[in-house]
Coordinates of C-alpha atoms and ligand atoms in Angstrom, one line a residue:
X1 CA -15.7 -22.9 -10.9
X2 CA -19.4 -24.0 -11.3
X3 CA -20.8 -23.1 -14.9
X4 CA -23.9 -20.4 -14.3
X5 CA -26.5 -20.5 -16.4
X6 CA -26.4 -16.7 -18.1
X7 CA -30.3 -16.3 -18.4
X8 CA -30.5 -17.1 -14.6
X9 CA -32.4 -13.4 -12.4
X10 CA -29.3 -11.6 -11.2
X11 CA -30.3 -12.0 -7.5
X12 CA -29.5 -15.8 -8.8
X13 CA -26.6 -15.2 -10.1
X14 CA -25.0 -12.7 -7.0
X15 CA -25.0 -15.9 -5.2
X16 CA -24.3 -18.5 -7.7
X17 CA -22.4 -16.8 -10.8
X18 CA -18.7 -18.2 -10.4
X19 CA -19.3 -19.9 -7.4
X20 CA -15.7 -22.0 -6.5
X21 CA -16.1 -25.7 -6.6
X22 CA -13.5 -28.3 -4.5
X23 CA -14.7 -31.1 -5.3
X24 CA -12.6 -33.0 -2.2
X25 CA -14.5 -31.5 0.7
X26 CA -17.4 -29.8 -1.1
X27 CA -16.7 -26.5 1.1
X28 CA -19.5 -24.2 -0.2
X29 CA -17.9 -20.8 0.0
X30 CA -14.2 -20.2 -1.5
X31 CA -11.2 -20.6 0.4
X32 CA -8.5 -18.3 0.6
X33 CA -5.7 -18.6 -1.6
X34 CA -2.7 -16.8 -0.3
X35 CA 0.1 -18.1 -1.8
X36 CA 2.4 -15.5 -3.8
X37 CA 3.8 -18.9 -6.0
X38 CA 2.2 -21.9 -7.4
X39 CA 3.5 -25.0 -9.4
X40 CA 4.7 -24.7 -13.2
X41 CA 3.5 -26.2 -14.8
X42 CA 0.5 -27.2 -13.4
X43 CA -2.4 -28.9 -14.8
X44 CA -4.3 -25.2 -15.4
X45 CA -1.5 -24.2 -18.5
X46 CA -0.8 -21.0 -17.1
X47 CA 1.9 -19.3 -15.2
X48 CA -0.8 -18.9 -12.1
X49 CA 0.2 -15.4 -10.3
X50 CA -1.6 -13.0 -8.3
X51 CA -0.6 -10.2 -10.6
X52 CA -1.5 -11.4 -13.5
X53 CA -5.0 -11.4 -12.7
X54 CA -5.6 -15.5 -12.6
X55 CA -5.5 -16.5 -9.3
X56 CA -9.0 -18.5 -8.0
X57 CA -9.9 -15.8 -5.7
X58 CA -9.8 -13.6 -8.7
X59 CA -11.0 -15.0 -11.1
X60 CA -14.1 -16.3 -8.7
X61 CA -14.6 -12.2 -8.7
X62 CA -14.3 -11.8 -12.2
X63 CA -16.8 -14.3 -13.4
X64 CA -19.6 -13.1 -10.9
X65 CA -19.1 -9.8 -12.1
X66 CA -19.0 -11.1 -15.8
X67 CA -22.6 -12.7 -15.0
X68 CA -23.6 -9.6 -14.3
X69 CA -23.1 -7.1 -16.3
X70 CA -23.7 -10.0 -19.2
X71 CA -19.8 -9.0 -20.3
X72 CA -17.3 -12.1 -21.3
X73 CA -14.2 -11.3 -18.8
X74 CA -13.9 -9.5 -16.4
X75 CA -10.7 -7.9 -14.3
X76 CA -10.2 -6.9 -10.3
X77 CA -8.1 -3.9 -9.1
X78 CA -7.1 -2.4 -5.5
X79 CA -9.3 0.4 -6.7
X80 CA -11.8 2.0 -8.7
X81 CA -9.1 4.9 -10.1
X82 CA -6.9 1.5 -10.3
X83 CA -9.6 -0.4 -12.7
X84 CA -10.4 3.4 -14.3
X85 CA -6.6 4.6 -14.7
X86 CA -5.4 0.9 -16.2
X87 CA -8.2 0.8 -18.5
X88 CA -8.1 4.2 -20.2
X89 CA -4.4 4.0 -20.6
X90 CA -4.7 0.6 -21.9
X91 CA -7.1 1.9 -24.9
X92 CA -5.7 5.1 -25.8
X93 CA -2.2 6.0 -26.9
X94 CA -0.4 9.6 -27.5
X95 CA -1.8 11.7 -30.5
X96 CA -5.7 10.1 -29.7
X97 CA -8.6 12.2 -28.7
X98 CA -11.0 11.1 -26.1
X99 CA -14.6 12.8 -24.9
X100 CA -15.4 13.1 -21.4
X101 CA -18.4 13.5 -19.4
X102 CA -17.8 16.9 -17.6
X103 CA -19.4 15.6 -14.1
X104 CA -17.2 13.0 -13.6
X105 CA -16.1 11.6 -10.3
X106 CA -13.4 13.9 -9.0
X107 CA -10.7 11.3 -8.5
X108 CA -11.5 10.6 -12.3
X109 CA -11.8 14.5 -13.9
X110 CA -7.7 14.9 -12.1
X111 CA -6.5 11.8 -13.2
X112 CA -7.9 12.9 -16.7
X113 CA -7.1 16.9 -16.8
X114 CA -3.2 16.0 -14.6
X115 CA -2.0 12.4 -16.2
X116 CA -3.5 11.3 -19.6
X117 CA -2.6 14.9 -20.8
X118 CA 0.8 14.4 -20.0
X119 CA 1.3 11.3 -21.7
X120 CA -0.2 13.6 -25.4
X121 CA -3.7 12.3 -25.4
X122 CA -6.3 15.4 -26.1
X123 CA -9.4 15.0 -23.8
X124 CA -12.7 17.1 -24.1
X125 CA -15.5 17.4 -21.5
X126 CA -19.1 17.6 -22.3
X127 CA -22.1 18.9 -19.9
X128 CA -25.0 16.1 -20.0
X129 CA -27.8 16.9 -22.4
X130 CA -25.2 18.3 -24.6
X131 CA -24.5 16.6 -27.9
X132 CA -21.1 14.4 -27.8
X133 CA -20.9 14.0 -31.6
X134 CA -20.2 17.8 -32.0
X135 CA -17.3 16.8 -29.4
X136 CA -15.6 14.4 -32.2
X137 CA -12.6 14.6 -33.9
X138 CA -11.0 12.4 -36.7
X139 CA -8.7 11.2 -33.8
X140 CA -11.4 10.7 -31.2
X141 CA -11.3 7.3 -30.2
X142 CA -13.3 6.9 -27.0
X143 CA -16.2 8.0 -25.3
X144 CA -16.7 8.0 -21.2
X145 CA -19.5 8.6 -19.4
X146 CA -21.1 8.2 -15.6
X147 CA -24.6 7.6 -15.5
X148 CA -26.2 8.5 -12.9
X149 CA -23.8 10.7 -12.0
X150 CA -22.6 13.0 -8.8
X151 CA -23.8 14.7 -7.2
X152 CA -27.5 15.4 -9.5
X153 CA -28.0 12.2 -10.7
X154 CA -28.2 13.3 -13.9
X155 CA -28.3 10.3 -16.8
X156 CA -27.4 9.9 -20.4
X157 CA -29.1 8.0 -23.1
X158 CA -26.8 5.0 -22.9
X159 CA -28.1 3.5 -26.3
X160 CA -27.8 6.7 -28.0
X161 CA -24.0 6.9 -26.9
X162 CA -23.1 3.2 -27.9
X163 CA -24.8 3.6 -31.4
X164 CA -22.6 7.0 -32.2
X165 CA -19.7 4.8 -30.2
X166 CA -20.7 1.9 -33.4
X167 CA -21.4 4.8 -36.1
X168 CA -18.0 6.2 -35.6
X169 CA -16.0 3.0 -35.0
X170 CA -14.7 4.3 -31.3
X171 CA -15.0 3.0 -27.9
X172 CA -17.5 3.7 -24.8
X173 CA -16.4 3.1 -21.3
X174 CA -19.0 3.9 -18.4
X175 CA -18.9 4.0 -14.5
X176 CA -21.6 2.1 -13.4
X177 CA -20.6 2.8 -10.3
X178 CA -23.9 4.0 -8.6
X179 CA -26.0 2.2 -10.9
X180 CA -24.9 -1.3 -10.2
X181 CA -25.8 -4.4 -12.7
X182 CA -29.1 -4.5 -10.8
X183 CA -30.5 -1.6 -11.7
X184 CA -27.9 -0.8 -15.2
X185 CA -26.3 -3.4 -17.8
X186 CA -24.8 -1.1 -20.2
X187 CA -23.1 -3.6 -22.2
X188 CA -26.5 -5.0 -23.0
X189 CA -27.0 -1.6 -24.5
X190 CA -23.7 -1.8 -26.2
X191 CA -21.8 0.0 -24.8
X192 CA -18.5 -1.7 -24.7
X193 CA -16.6 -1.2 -21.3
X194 CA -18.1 -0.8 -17.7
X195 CA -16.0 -0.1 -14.7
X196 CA -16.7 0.5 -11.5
X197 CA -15.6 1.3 -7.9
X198 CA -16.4 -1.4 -6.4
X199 CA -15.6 0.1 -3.1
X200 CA -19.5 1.2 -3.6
X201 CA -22.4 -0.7 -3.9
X202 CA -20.6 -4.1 -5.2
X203 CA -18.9 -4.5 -1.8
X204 CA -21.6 -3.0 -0.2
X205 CA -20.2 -2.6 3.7
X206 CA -17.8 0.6 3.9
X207 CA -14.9 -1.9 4.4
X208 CA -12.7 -2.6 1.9
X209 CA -11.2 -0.8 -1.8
X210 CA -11.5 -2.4 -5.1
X211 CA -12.1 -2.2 -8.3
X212 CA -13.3 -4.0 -11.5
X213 CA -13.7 -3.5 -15.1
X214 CA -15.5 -5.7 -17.3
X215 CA -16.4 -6.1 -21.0
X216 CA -16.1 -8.9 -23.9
X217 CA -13.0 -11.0 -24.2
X218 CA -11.2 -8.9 -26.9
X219 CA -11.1 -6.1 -25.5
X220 CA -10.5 -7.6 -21.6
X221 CA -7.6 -8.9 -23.6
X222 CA -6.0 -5.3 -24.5
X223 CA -6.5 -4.6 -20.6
X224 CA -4.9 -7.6 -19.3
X225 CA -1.5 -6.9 -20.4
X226 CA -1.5 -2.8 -19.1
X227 CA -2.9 -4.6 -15.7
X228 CA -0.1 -6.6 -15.5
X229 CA 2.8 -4.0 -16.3
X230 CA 0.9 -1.2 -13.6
X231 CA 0.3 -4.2 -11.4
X232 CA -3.0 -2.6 -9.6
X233 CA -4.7 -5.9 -9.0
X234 CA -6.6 -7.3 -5.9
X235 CA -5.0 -9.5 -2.8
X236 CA -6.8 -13.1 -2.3
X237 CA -8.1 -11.5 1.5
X238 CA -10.1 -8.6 -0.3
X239 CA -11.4 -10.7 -3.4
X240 CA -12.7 -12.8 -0.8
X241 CA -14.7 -10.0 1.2
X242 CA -16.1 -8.4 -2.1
X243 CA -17.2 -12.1 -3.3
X244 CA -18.9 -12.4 0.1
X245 CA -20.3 -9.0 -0.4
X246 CA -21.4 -9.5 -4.1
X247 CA -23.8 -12.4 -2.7
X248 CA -26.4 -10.1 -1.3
X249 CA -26.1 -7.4 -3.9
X250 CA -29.2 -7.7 -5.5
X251 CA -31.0 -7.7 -1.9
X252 CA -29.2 -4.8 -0.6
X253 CA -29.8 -3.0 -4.1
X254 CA -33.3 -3.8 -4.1
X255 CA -34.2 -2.3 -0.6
X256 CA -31.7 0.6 -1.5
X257 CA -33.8 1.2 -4.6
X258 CA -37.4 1.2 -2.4
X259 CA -35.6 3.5 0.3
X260 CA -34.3 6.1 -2.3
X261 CA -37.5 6.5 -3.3
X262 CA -39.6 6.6 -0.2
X263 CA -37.0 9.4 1.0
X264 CA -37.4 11.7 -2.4
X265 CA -40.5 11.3 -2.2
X266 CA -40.9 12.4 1.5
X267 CA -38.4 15.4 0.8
X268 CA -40.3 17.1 -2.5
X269 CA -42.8 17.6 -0.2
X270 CA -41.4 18.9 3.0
X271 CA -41.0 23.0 3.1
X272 CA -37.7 23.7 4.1
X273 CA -36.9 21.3 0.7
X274 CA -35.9 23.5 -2.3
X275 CA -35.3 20.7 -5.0
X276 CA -35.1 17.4 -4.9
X277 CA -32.4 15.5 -7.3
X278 CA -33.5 11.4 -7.9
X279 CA -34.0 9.8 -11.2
X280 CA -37.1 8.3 -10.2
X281 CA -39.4 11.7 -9.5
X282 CA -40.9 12.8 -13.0
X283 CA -39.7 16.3 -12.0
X284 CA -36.1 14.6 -12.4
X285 CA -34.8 16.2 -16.2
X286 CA -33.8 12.8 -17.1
X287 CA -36.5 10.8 -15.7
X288 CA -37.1 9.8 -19.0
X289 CA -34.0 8.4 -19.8
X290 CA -33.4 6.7 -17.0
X291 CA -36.8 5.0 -17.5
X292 CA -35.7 3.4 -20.2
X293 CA -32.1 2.2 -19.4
X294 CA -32.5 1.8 -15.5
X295 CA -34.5 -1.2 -13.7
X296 CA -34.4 0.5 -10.4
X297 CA -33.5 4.1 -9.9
X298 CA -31.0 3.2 -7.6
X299 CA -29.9 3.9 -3.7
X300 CA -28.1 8.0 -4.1
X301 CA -30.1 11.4 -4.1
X302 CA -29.3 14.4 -3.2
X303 CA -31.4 17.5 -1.9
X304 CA -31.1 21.3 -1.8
X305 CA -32.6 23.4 1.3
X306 CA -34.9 26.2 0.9
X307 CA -31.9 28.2 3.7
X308 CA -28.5 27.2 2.6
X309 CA -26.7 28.2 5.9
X310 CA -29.2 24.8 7.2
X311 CA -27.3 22.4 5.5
X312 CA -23.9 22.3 7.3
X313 CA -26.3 22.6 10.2
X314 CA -28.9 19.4 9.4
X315 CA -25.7 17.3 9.1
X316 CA -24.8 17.5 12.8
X317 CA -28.2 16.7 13.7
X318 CA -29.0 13.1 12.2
X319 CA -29.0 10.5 14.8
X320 CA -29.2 7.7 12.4
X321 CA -27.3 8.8 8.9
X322 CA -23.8 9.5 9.0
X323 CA -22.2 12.4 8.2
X324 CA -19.6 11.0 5.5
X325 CA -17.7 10.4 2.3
X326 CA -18.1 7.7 0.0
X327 CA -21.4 5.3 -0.7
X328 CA -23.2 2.6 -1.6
X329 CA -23.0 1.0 2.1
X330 CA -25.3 -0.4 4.0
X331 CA -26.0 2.7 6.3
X332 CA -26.9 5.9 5.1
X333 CA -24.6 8.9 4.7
X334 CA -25.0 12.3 3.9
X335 CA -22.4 14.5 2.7
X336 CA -21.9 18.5 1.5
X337 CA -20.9 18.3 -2.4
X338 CA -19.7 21.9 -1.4
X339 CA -17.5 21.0 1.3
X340 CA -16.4 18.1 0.3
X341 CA -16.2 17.0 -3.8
X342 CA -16.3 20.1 -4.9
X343 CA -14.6 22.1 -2.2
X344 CA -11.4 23.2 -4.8
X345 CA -14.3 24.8 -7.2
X346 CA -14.8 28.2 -6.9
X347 CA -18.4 29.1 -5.7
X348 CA -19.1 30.8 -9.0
X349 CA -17.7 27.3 -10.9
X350 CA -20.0 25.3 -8.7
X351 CA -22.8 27.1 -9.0
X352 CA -22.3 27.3 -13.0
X353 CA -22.8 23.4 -12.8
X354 CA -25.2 23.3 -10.4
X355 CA -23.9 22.2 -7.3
X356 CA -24.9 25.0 -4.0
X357 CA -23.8 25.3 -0.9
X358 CA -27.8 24.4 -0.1
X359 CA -27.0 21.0 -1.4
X360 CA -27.0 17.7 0.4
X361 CA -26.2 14.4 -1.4
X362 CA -27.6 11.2 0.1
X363 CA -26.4 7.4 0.0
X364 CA -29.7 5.7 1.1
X365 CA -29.0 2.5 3.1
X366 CA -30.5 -0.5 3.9
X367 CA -32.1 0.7 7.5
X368 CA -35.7 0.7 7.9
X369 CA -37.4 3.8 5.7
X370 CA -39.7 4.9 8.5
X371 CA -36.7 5.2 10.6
X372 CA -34.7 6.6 8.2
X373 CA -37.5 9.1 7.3
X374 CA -38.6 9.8 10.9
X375 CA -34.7 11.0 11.4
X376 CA -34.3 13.2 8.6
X377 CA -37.6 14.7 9.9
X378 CA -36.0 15.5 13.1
X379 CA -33.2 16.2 11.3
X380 CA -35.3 18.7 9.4
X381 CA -37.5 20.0 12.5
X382 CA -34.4 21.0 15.0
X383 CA -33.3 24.5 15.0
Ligands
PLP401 C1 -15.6 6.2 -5.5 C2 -15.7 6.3 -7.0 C3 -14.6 6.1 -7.9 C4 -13.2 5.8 -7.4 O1 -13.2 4.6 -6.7 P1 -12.1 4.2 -5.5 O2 -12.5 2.8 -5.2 O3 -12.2 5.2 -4.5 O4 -10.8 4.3 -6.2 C5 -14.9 6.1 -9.2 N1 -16.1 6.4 -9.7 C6 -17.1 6.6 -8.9 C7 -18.5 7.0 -9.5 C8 -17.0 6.6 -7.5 O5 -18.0 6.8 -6.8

């Protein structure tokens, strides 16, 4: 692997940062390593294997991703709940306390209320702009949070959460999911653990599942060993699409950024538009914060309709945007937290957190934003 400079621009770094180097043919992207079995010993030292997380096509992943999000080490999983899942049941045992963010990711909030309760770990949830330090207990070892998070895009004061993390000498994990590095490096604001989905915005192209969690060296060390015994790592084929992917990160991030904001814009002035939800407006409650932490205010929105019964409607009438799960692609999609996310909440539990049938979540793509605009106008004009 070539050595990147850390203080390189992270556009730099998407396309450089553990680049793969053969020095017999000089091939300039990395080649696919499939094989399941490889010499021992071999002039590396190490037993090379593709569970164990030290394959080249890995570890090419890993160090990009390192670069970064400015961590040390860095480790790839079939999925995002594979990198989430593996990391919190590496760093907590039975009889510790942890404090959740209440608006997690779904596929997070069940793996937290169904499994690590099972296995005698207590777990509290906290509503952002609510204070986590009245949340601790003598046994609370870790903190988690998801900033921005779905569907409002509501942010918390990152430094604020690493300095109670350092006060009360426990851990703080955080999705950066639908931040990304470009916009959000956490550990530079010391928080100690990022993971991510990298299903998202890291891969970038609505093709492939993945995962990644990255932070410094001793604590990538306590991960390791829990990634090896659930064995959730990547295949050599997929750590090859999402290194491919990672290259244009920063472009696609960039444009996703200028899109975003065109669009909330546009949509906090149109009249059938209730509310719009995107860190960037200063009408956002945490505009603020994110101001502070966040570079760019990042590619997701989401919108609520002066009629709610329009909303199911509008979504059968975009010609461009796709009406669909998931994010961070290249195209846009638009998707009912109602009907989808939230659909096992109760209307009277989604409406105590915020989340109406009226409201429409966006993940802004890469498309032109006067196309993009001119169809949710349509969109917005049919009957
Ligand atoms: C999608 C997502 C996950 C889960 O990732 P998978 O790749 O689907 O396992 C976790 N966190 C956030 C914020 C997500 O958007």
């Amino acid at each position: 692997m070539k050595k990147t400079d850390a203080k390189l621009k992270p556009a730099t770094l998407c396309v450089h940062a553990g680049a793969y180097h053969n020095e017999a043919t000089g091939a300039v992207t990395t080649p696919i390593f499939t094989a399941s079995s490889y010499a021992y010993p071999n002039p590396s030292g190490q037993n090379i294997y593709q569970r164990y997380s030290n394959t080249p096509n890995q570890r090419v992943v890993a160090a990009k991703l390192t670069a970064l999000e400015h961590g040390e080490d860095a480790l790839v999983f079939g999925s995002g709940m594979a990198a989430i899942t593996t990391t919190l049941f590496a760093l907590l045992k039975p009889g510790d306390h942890a404090v959740f963010q209440e608006d997690l990711y779904g596929g997070t909030y069940h793996f937290v209320e169904a499994e690590l309760t099972k296995f005698g770990i207590e777990v509290s949830f906290v509503k952002v702009g609510d204070d986590f330090a009245a949340q601790l207990r003598p046994n609370t070892k870790l903190i988690y949070v998801e900033s921005p998070s779905n569907p409002l895009l509501r942010c918390v004061d990152l430094a604020a959460v690493a300095a109670l993390g350092k006060t009360r000498g426990l851990l703080t994990v955080i999705d950066n999911t639908f931040a990304t590095p470009i916009n959000q490096t956490p550990l530079a604001l010391g928080i100690d653990v990022v993971v991510h989905s990298a299903t998202k915005y890291l891969n970038g192209h609505s093709d492939l599942n993945a995962g990644a969690v990255i932070a410094l060296n001793d604590i990538i060390a306590r991960i390791r060993p829990c990634a090896v015994n659930h064995g959730g790592m990547l295949d050599a084929h997929a750590c090859y699409m999402l290194e491919r992917g990672l290259k244009t990160l920063a472009l696609r991030v960039e444009r996703q950024n200028e899109n975003a904001s065109k669009l909330a814009v546009w949509l906090q002035k149109h009249s059938a538009v209730a509310r719009v939800n995107y860190p960037g407006l200063p009408s956002h409650a945490d505009h603020a914060v994110a101001a502070r932490q966040m570079r760019g205010f990042g590619g997701m929105l989401s919108f609520e309709l002066r009629d709610a019964a329009q909303a199911v409607a509008l979504l059968g009438r975009f010609k461009l945007a796709t009406a669909a799960l998931s994010l961070g692609g290249v195209e846009t999609l638009v998707t009912s937290p109602a009907k989808t996310s939230h659909v096992k909440l109760t209307a009277a539990e989604r409406a105590a957190i915020g989340i109406s049938d009226a409201l429409l979540r966006v993940s802004v793509g890469i498309e032109d934003a006067d196309d993009l605009i001119a169809d949710f106008e349509q969109a917005l004009a049919a009957k």
